[in-house]
Amino acid sequence: MRIGIIGAGQLGRMLALAGYPLGSRFHFLDRSAEAPGAQVGEIVLGAFDDPQRLAELAQQVELITFDVENVPADLLNEIAAQRPFLPPVNALATAQDRLAEKQLFDSLGIATPQWHAVDSLAELETGIGAIGLPAVLKTRRLGYDGRGQMVLREPADIQTAWEKLGSWPLILEQFMPFEREVSIIGARSTGGETVYYPLSENTHQDGILHYCTAPYIDQAMQATAESYLAQLFEKFDYAGVLTIEFFVVDGQLVANEIAPRVHNSGHWTIEGARTSQFENHIRAIRGLPLGSTTPIGHSAMVNFIGQLPPLETVLAIRGAKYHDYGKSPRPLRKLGHCTITTSDAGDRDSSLQRLLQLVHAGS
Ligand code: AMP
C-alpha cells in the first residue's frame, strides 16, 4: 500500500517510520528534498498548493493523507475525487478556520472561550465591549504555534493589535485564566472503530509546546474529552487521528482548537503507549484494526526548539529516547524531541527536570 503525504515535516516522517512495518510505502509532496520526510521516503518536489504536483503525488499512491494543514480545501477536493483522502477534507477545512471551529464547538455544545468575529476596528471594539479584557485577538487562518495572535490587556492595546493584525479576517477570544492545558488524541478507522489515548498535560512557552506529561489522570475529564472527540468523529464521518486541545478552567474542559492529524502532544505515545498515534493513524486510514492505546508507565516529552542538545548527555538520562528530525537549526524551529518513559511518576518527574535543565542550559 503506497501512501501519499502532503508535507514532509516531522509528522510525516514519524508516520512513515510507523507505517513501514505494516507494509506501507511513502511518497511525500514538499518544497524541500531535505525535509524530514523526504529523508525516509520518495519525494515529489513542489508547493502544497500546486495542482500539478498534487496530481502527480496522487498518481503515485493509493491513499493520501497530510502533515500540513494549510492546503486550500478546493484543491484537496479535486485530489479527494481521484484518490481516497483521509482525514476528510471537511474536517481539515474546519480546522483551517478558527471561526468555523468555534461555530462547530458551539453547535455540538462543546465549551469554548467566548468569541467574536472581527473584520473591522469597530467590530473589535464591539467584541471587547462584549467579552471584556484581557482578550486574545487571532487571525482566523494560518496561525499556529502562537503566531498570528496577540493578547490585549488594556484599551491602549486595541490600536496596536489592529495595526498588527487588522489586514486579516480575525477572531477575538476571551482570555482564559487556565490552571493547565491538556489535549486528547483519538483515532477512528474507516470501519468506524474508535480508540482514545489518555489525556496529556501540555506546557507551552511563547505559544509553542515546550513539554508534556502523560497520562494526565482525571476520570471525569477523560470521559468528557472522549465524548467530545466521539461527537467530532461522527460529525465528520472521520478516519485517522484527531486531536482536541483544551484549557482547564475551574476543573472544567474548555476547547481551544482541533487538529485533524497526529499531534505534538502525542509524540510520547511512540515509547509510552502500546501503539503510537502514528501507527494508529496509518491503521485507521487503511481500515485496519486499531491498536491498544494503553500507556506503558509514565511519560514526558520535551521538544527541542532552535537547537538540539547533545545526544550523549540526553541518553545518559534514565528512560530517555532521542528523536532528531534531520532539520537544520533555526530559531523557534522544532528540531527534535525526547521522550522519557518510567514505571514511576516520581522518577519520570525527576528525569524531566534534568532534561529541562539541559535544554534550558543550551538555549
Ligand atoms: P493556539 O495557537 O490557539 O493553540 O494558541 C497557542 C497557545 O496560546 C495556547 O496553547 C495557549 O497557551 C495560549 N492561548 C491561546 N488562546 C488563548 C486564550 N483564549 N486564553 C489564554 N491563552 C490562550
CSV table of C-alpha atoms and ligand atoms in Angstrom, one decimal:
chain,number,residue,atom,x,y,z
A,1,MET,CA,0.0,0.0,0.0
A,2,ARG,CA,1.6,3.3,-1.2
A,3,ILE,CA,0.5,6.3,0.9
A,4,GLY,CA,1.0,9.9,-0.2
A,5,ILE,CA,1.6,12.5,2.5
A,6,ILE,CA,1.2,16.2,1.7
A,7,GLY,CA,4.1,17.8,3.6
A,8,ALA,CA,7.3,16.1,4.6
A,9,GLY,CA,7.8,17.5,8.1
A,10,GLN,CA,8.5,15.6,11.2
A,11,LEU,CA,4.9,14.4,11.5
A,12,GLY,CA,5.1,12.8,8.0
A,13,ARG,CA,8.5,11.3,8.9
A,14,MET,CA,7.1,9.7,12.0
A,15,LEU,CA,4.1,8.4,10.1
A,16,ALA,CA,6.3,6.8,7.6
A,17,LEU,CA,8.6,5.2,10.3
A,18,ALA,CA,5.5,3.8,11.9
A,19,GLY,CA,3.9,2.6,8.6
A,20,TYR,CA,6.8,0.7,7.1
A,21,PRO,CA,6.4,-2.3,9.4
A,22,LEU,CA,2.8,-2.5,8.2
A,23,GLY,CA,4.0,-2.8,4.6
A,24,SER,CA,3.1,0.8,3.7
A,25,ARG,CA,5.5,2.8,1.4
A,26,PHE,CA,5.5,6.6,1.5
A,27,HIS,CA,5.6,9.4,-1.1
A,28,PHE,CA,5.7,13.0,0.1
A,29,LEU,CA,4.9,16.4,-1.5
A,30,ASP,CA,7.2,19.1,-0.2
A,31,ARG,CA,9.3,22.0,-1.4
A,32,SER,CA,12.5,20.6,0.0
A,33,ALA,CA,14.3,17.4,-0.9
A,34,GLU,CA,16.0,17.7,2.6
A,35,ALA,CA,12.7,17.8,4.5
A,36,PRO,CA,12.4,15.2,7.4
A,37,GLY,CA,10.0,13.0,5.5
A,38,ALA,CA,12.0,13.2,2.2
A,39,GLN,CA,14.9,11.5,4.1
A,40,VAL,CA,12.7,8.4,4.7
A,41,GLY,CA,10.5,8.2,1.5
A,42,GLU,CA,10.1,9.2,-2.1
A,43,ILE,CA,9.6,12.9,-2.8
A,44,VAL,CA,7.6,15.0,-5.3
A,45,LEU,CA,9.1,18.4,-5.2
A,46,GLY,CA,6.7,21.3,-5.3
A,47,ALA,CA,4.4,23.6,-3.3
A,48,PHE,CA,1.5,22.2,-1.4
A,49,ASP,CA,-0.9,24.3,-3.4
A,50,ASP,CA,0.5,23.4,-6.8
A,51,PRO,CA,-2.4,21.4,-8.5
A,52,GLN,CA,0.1,19.7,-11.0
A,53,ARG,CA,2.3,18.4,-8.2
A,54,LEU,CA,-0.7,17.3,-6.1
A,55,ALA,CA,-2.0,15.4,-9.1
A,56,GLU,CA,1.5,13.8,-9.6
A,57,LEU,CA,1.5,12.7,-6.0
A,58,ALA,CA,-2.0,11.2,-6.4
A,59,GLN,CA,-0.8,9.2,-9.4
A,60,GLN,CA,1.9,7.5,-7.4
A,61,VAL,CA,-0.2,6.3,-4.4
A,62,GLU,CA,-3.4,4.6,-3.4
A,63,LEU,CA,-4.3,6.7,-0.4
A,64,ILE,CA,-3.5,10.3,0.6
A,65,THR,CA,-3.1,12.0,4.0
A,66,PHE,CA,-1.3,15.1,5.1
A,67,ASP,CA,1.1,16.5,7.7
A,68,VAL,CA,0.4,20.2,7.0
A,69,GLU,CA,-2.9,21.8,7.5
A,70,ASN,CA,-2.7,24.9,5.2
A,71,VAL,CA,-3.6,23.4,1.8
A,72,PRO,CA,-6.6,25.1,0.1
A,73,ALA,CA,-9.6,22.9,0.6
A,74,ASP,CA,-10.8,23.3,-3.0
A,75,LEU,CA,-7.6,21.8,-4.3
A,76,LEU,CA,-7.9,18.9,-1.8
A,77,ASN,CA,-11.5,18.2,-3.0
A,78,GLU,CA,-10.1,17.7,-6.5
A,79,ILE,CA,-7.5,15.3,-5.2
A,80,ALA,CA,-10.1,13.5,-3.0
A,81,ALA,CA,-12.1,12.9,-6.2
A,82,GLN,CA,-9.1,10.9,-7.6
A,83,ARG,CA,-7.9,9.0,-4.5
A,84,PRO,CA,-9.2,8.3,-1.0
A,85,PHE,CA,-8.1,11.3,1.0
A,86,LEU,CA,-8.2,11.0,4.8
A,87,PRO,CA,-8.9,12.5,7.3
A,88,PRO,CA,-11.8,14.1,5.3
A,89,VAL,CA,-11.4,17.4,3.6
A,90,ASN,CA,-14.3,19.0,5.6
A,91,ALA,CA,-12.6,18.3,8.9
A,92,LEU,CA,-9.4,19.9,7.6
A,93,ALA,CA,-11.3,22.9,6.2
A,94,THR,CA,-13.0,23.4,9.6
A,95,ALA,CA,-9.6,23.3,11.4
A,96,GLN,CA,-8.2,25.8,9.0
A,97,ASP,CA,-10.6,28.5,10.1
A,98,ARG,CA,-10.8,29.4,13.8
A,99,LEU,CA,-14.3,30.9,13.2
A,100,ALA,CA,-15.7,27.6,11.7
A,101,GLU,CA,-14.1,25.7,14.5
A,102,LYS,CA,-15.7,27.9,17.2
A,103,GLN,CA,-19.1,27.6,15.4
A,104,LEU,CA,-18.7,23.8,15.4
A,105,PHE,CA,-17.9,23.7,19.1
A,106,ASP,CA,-21.0,25.8,19.8
A,107,SER,CA,-23.2,23.7,17.6
A,108,LEU,CA,-22.1,20.5,19.4
A,109,GLY,CA,-22.3,22.0,22.9
A,110,ILE,CA,-18.5,21.8,23.4
A,111,ALA,CA,-17.5,24.5,25.8
A,112,THR,CA,-15.1,27.1,24.2
A,113,PRO,CA,-14.0,30.6,25.2
A,114,GLN,CA,-16.5,33.4,24.4
A,115,TRP,CA,-15.6,34.7,20.9
A,116,HIS,CA,-16.5,37.4,18.4
A,117,ALA,CA,-15.7,37.5,14.7
A,118,VAL,CA,-13.7,40.7,13.8
A,119,ASP,CA,-13.4,42.2,10.3
A,120,SER,CA,-13.1,45.9,11.3
A,121,LEU,CA,-11.8,48.1,14.1
A,122,ALA,CA,-15.5,48.8,15.1
A,123,GLU,CA,-16.1,45.0,15.4
A,124,LEU,CA,-13.0,44.7,17.5
A,125,GLU,CA,-14.3,47.4,19.9
A,126,THR,CA,-17.8,45.8,20.0
A,127,GLY,CA,-16.1,42.4,20.7
A,128,ILE,CA,-14.1,43.9,23.6
A,129,GLY,CA,-17.3,45.5,24.9
A,130,ALA,CA,-19.0,42.1,24.9
A,131,ILE,CA,-16.0,39.9,26.1
A,132,GLY,CA,-14.0,42.4,28.2
A,133,LEU,CA,-10.2,42.5,28.7
A,134,PRO,CA,-7.9,40.6,28.7
A,135,ALA,CA,-8.7,39.0,25.4
A,136,VAL,CA,-6.8,37.3,22.6
A,137,LEU,CA,-7.0,38.5,19.0
A,138,LYS,CA,-6.1,35.8,16.5
A,139,THR,CA,-6.0,35.5,12.7
A,140,ARG,CA,-8.8,33.1,11.6
A,141,ARG,CA,-6.4,31.3,9.3
A,142,LEU,CA,-2.7,30.3,9.0
A,143,GLY,CA,-2.0,30.8,12.7
A,144,TYR,CA,0.0,28.1,14.5
A,145,ASP,CA,2.4,27.8,17.4
A,146,GLY,CA,1.2,31.1,18.8
A,147,ARG,CA,1.8,33.0,15.5
A,148,GLY,CA,-0.8,35.5,14.3
A,149,GLN,CA,-2.2,36.3,17.7
A,150,MET,CA,-1.9,39.0,20.4
A,151,VAL,CA,-3.1,39.3,23.9
A,152,LEU,CA,-4.9,42.6,24.6
A,153,ARG,CA,-4.7,43.6,28.3
A,154,GLU,CA,-5.7,47.3,28.3
A,155,PRO,CA,-7.6,49.6,26.0
A,156,ALA,CA,-4.3,51.0,24.6
A,157,ASP,CA,-3.6,47.6,23.1
A,158,ILE,CA,-6.6,47.8,20.8
A,159,GLN,CA,-5.0,50.1,18.3
A,160,THR,CA,-1.6,48.2,18.4
A,161,ALA,CA,-3.3,44.9,17.8
A,162,TRP,CA,-5.4,46.3,15.0
A,163,GLU,CA,-2.3,47.8,13.3
A,164,LYS,CA,-0.5,44.4,13.6
A,165,LEU,CA,-3.3,42.0,12.6
A,166,GLY,CA,-6.1,44.2,11.0
A,167,SER,CA,-5.4,43.2,7.4
A,168,TRP,CA,-6.6,39.6,8.0
A,169,PRO,CA,-10.0,38.2,9.0
A,170,LEU,CA,-9.8,37.9,12.8
A,171,ILE,CA,-11.5,36.4,15.8
A,172,LEU,CA,-11.4,37.8,19.3
A,173,GLU,CA,-11.4,35.3,22.2
A,174,GLN,CA,-11.9,35.6,25.9
A,175,PHE,CA,-8.5,35.2,27.6
A,176,MET,CA,-8.8,32.0,29.7
A,177,PRO,CA,-7.1,32.1,33.1
A,178,PHE,CA,-6.4,28.4,32.8
A,179,GLU,CA,-5.0,26.1,35.5
A,180,ARG,CA,-3.4,23.9,32.9
A,181,GLU,CA,-3.7,22.9,29.3
A,182,VAL,CA,-4.5,19.3,28.2
A,183,SER,CA,-5.2,17.5,25.0
A,184,ILE,CA,-6.9,14.3,23.9
A,185,ILE,CA,-5.9,12.3,20.9
A,186,GLY,CA,-8.1,9.5,19.4
A,187,ALA,CA,-8.4,7.6,16.2
A,188,ARG,CA,-11.3,6.4,14.2
A,189,SER,CA,-10.9,3.8,11.4
A,190,THR,CA,-12.7,3.8,8.1
A,191,GLY,CA,-14.7,0.9,9.6
A,192,GLY,CA,-15.9,3.1,12.5
A,193,GLU,CA,-13.7,1.6,15.2
A,194,THR,CA,-12.5,4.2,17.8
A,195,VAL,CA,-9.7,4.3,20.3
A,196,TYR,CA,-8.7,7.1,22.8
A,197,TYR,CA,-5.4,7.9,24.4
A,198,PRO,CA,-5.2,9.2,27.9
A,199,LEU,CA,-5.1,12.9,28.3
A,200,SER,CA,-1.7,14.7,28.1
A,201,GLU,CA,-0.9,17.8,30.1
A,202,ASN,CA,0.9,20.3,27.9
A,203,THR,CA,3.1,23.3,28.9
A,204,HIS,CA,3.6,26.0,26.3
A,205,GLN,CA,6.3,28.7,26.1
A,206,ASP,CA,5.6,31.7,23.8
A,207,GLY,CA,2.7,29.8,22.2
A,208,ILE,CA,4.8,26.8,21.3
A,209,LEU,CA,4.5,23.4,23.0
A,210,HIS,CA,7.5,23.1,25.3
A,211,TYR,CA,6.9,19.8,27.1
A,212,CYS,CA,4.1,17.4,28.1
A,213,THR,CA,3.4,14.7,30.6
A,214,ALA,CA,1.1,11.7,30.2
A,215,PRO,CA,-1.1,10.1,31.2
A,216,TYR,CA,-2.8,13.0,33.0
A,217,ILE,CA,-5.2,11.1,35.1
A,218,ASP,CA,-8.7,12.5,35.8
A,219,GLN,CA,-11.5,10.1,35.0
A,220,ALA,CA,-14.3,12.7,34.7
A,221,MET,CA,-12.2,14.9,32.4
A,222,GLN,CA,-11.1,11.9,30.3
A,223,ALA,CA,-14.8,10.8,29.8
A,224,THR,CA,-15.8,14.3,28.8
A,225,ALA,CA,-12.9,14.7,26.4
A,226,GLU,CA,-13.6,11.3,24.8
A,227,SER,CA,-17.3,12.2,24.4
A,228,TYR,CA,-16.3,15.4,22.6
A,229,LEU,CA,-13.9,13.5,20.2
A,230,ALA,CA,-16.7,10.9,19.6
A,231,GLN,CA,-19.1,13.7,18.5
A,232,LEU,CA,-16.5,15.1,16.1
A,233,PHE,CA,-15.8,11.7,14.7
A,234,GLU,CA,-19.5,11.2,13.9
A,235,LYS,CA,-19.9,14.7,12.6
A,236,PHE,CA,-17.1,14.4,10.0
A,237,ASP,CA,-17.5,10.6,9.4
A,238,TYR,CA,-13.9,10.8,10.3
A,239,ALA,CA,-11.0,8.4,9.7
A,240,GLY,CA,-7.5,8.9,11.1
A,241,VAL,CA,-6.1,10.6,14.2
A,242,LEU,CA,-7.9,13.7,15.6
A,243,THR,CA,-6.7,15.9,18.5
A,244,ILE,CA,-8.6,18.5,20.7
A,245,GLU,CA,-6.6,20.9,22.8
A,246,PHE,CA,-8.2,22.2,25.9
A,247,PHE,CA,-7.8,24.8,28.6
A,248,VAL,CA,-8.7,23.6,32.1
A,249,VAL,CA,-10.6,26.3,33.9
A,250,ASP,CA,-12.1,25.7,37.4
A,251,GLY,CA,-11.6,22.0,36.7
A,252,GLN,CA,-13.6,22.1,33.5
A,253,LEU,CA,-12.5,21.5,29.9
A,254,VAL,CA,-12.8,24.4,27.6
A,255,ALA,CA,-11.9,23.6,24.0
A,256,ASN,CA,-9.2,25.7,22.3
A,257,GLU,CA,-8.8,24.0,18.9
A,258,ILE,CA,-8.8,20.8,16.9
A,259,ALA,CA,-6.0,19.3,14.8
A,260,PRO,CA,-7.2,16.7,12.3
A,261,ARG,CA,-3.9,14.9,12.4
A,262,VAL,CA,-1.3,13.4,14.6
A,263,HIS,CA,-0.2,16.0,17.2
A,264,ASN,CA,2.9,17.1,19.0
A,265,SER,CA,1.3,16.4,22.4
A,266,GLY,CA,1.1,12.7,21.3
A,267,HIS,CA,4.7,12.1,20.5
A,268,TRP,CA,5.1,10.4,23.8
A,269,THR,CA,2.9,7.5,22.5
A,270,ILE,CA,5.8,6.2,20.4
A,271,GLU,CA,7.5,4.8,23.5
A,272,GLY,CA,4.8,5.5,26.1
A,273,ALA,CA,1.7,3.6,24.7
A,274,ARG,CA,1.2,0.1,23.3
A,275,THR,CA,0.5,1.6,19.9
A,276,SER,CA,1.7,5.0,18.8
A,277,GLN,CA,-0.5,7.8,17.4
A,278,PHE,CA,1.4,7.4,14.2
A,279,GLU,CA,0.8,3.7,13.8
A,280,ASN,CA,-2.9,4.2,14.7
A,281,HIS,CA,-3.3,6.9,12.1
A,282,ILE,CA,-1.9,4.6,9.4
A,283,ARG,CA,-4.1,1.7,10.7
A,284,ALA,CA,-7.2,4.0,10.8
A,285,ILE,CA,-6.9,5.4,7.2
A,286,ARG,CA,-6.1,1.9,5.8
A,287,GLY,CA,-9.1,0.4,7.5
A,288,LEU,CA,-7.0,-1.9,9.7
A,289,PRO,CA,-7.9,-2.9,13.3
A,290,LEU,CA,-6.7,-0.2,15.7
A,291,GLY,CA,-4.0,-0.8,18.3
A,292,SER,CA,-4.2,-0.6,22.1
A,293,THR,CA,-3.7,3.0,23.4
A,294,THR,CA,-2.9,1.7,26.9
A,295,PRO,CA,0.0,3.7,28.4
A,296,ILE,CA,3.2,2.0,29.4
A,297,GLY,CA,4.1,3.7,32.7
A,298,HIS,CA,4.5,7.4,32.9
A,299,SER,CA,5.9,9.5,30.1
A,300,ALA,CA,7.2,13.0,29.5
A,301,MET,CA,8.1,14.6,26.1
A,302,VAL,CA,10.3,17.7,25.7
A,303,ASN,CA,10.6,19.5,22.4
A,304,PHE,CA,14.0,20.5,21.1
A,305,ILE,CA,13.4,24.0,19.7
A,306,GLY,CA,16.1,26.0,17.9
A,307,GLN,CA,18.9,23.7,18.8
A,308,LEU,CA,19.5,20.0,19.6
A,309,PRO,CA,21.0,19.1,23.0
A,310,PRO,CA,24.0,16.7,22.8
A,311,LEU,CA,22.8,13.1,22.1
A,312,GLU,CA,25.2,11.5,24.7
A,313,THR,CA,24.0,13.8,27.5
A,314,VAL,CA,20.3,13.2,26.9
A,315,LEU,CA,20.7,9.4,26.5
A,316,ALA,CA,22.5,9.4,29.9
A,317,ILE,CA,19.1,10.3,31.5
A,318,ARG,CA,17.4,7.1,32.5
A,319,GLY,CA,14.5,6.2,30.3
A,320,ALA,CA,15.3,8.8,27.7
A,321,LYS,CA,14.7,8.3,23.9
A,322,TYR,CA,16.1,10.8,21.4
A,323,HIS,CA,14.3,11.9,18.2
A,324,ASP,CA,16.2,14.0,15.7
A,325,TYR,CA,14.0,15.1,12.8
A,326,GLY,CA,17.0,15.8,10.5
A,327,LYS,CA,16.3,19.5,10.2
A,328,SER,CA,18.9,22.3,10.0
A,329,PRO,CA,18.8,24.6,13.2
A,330,ARG,CA,16.8,27.8,13.1
A,331,PRO,CA,15.4,29.9,16.0
A,332,LEU,CA,11.9,28.6,17.1
A,333,ARG,CA,12.1,25.6,14.8
A,334,LYS,CA,11.1,22.2,16.2
A,335,LEU,CA,14.2,20.1,15.5
A,336,GLY,CA,13.5,17.0,17.6
A,337,HIS,CA,12.2,15.8,20.9
A,338,CYS,CA,13.0,13.5,23.8
A,339,THR,CA,10.6,11.1,25.5
A,340,ILE,CA,11.2,9.7,29.0
A,341,THR,CA,9.1,6.7,30.0
A,342,THR,CA,9.4,5.3,33.5
A,343,SER,CA,7.3,3.0,35.7
A,344,ASP,CA,7.0,5.5,38.5
A,345,ALA,CA,5.6,9.0,38.1
A,346,GLY,CA,8.1,10.5,40.6
A,347,ASP,CA,11.1,9.1,38.6
A,348,ARG,CA,9.5,10.5,35.4
A,349,ASP,CA,9.3,13.9,37.0
A,350,SER,CA,12.9,14.0,38.2
A,351,SER,CA,14.2,12.9,34.8
A,352,LEU,CA,12.0,15.5,33.2
A,353,GLN,CA,13.6,18.2,35.5
A,354,ARG,CA,17.1,17.1,34.4
A,355,LEU,CA,16.1,17.2,30.8
A,356,LEU,CA,14.5,20.6,31.1
A,357,GLN,CA,17.7,22.0,32.8
A,358,LEU,CA,19.8,20.5,29.9
A,359,VAL,CA,17.5,22.1,27.3
A,360,HIS,CA,17.5,25.5,29.0
A,361,ALA,CA,21.3,25.4,29.6
A,362,GLY,CA,21.8,25.1,25.8
A,363,SER,CA,19.4,27.9,24.9
B,1,AMP,P1,-3.2,28.4,19.7
B,1,AMP,O1,-2.4,28.8,18.5
B,1,AMP,O2,-4.6,28.9,19.6
B,1,AMP,O3,-3.1,26.9,20.0
B,1,AMP,O4,-2.6,29.1,20.9
B,1,AMP,C1,-1.3,28.8,21.4
B,1,AMP,C2,-1.2,29.0,22.9
B,1,AMP,O5,-1.5,30.3,23.3
B,1,AMP,C3,-2.2,28.1,23.7
B,1,AMP,O6,-1.8,26.8,23.8
B,1,AMP,C4,-2.3,28.9,25.0
B,1,AMP,O7,-1.2,28.6,25.8
B,1,AMP,C5,-2.3,30.3,24.5
B,1,AMP,N1,-3.7,30.8,24.3
B,1,AMP,C6,-4.3,30.7,23.1
B,1,AMP,N2,-5.6,31.2,23.2
B,1,AMP,C7,-5.8,31.6,24.5
B,1,AMP,C8,-6.9,32.1,25.2
B,1,AMP,N3,-8.1,32.3,24.6
B,1,AMP,N4,-6.7,32.3,26.5
B,1,AMP,C9,-5.5,32.1,27.1
B,1,AMP,N5,-4.4,31.6,26.5
B,1,AMP,C10,-4.5,31.3,25.2
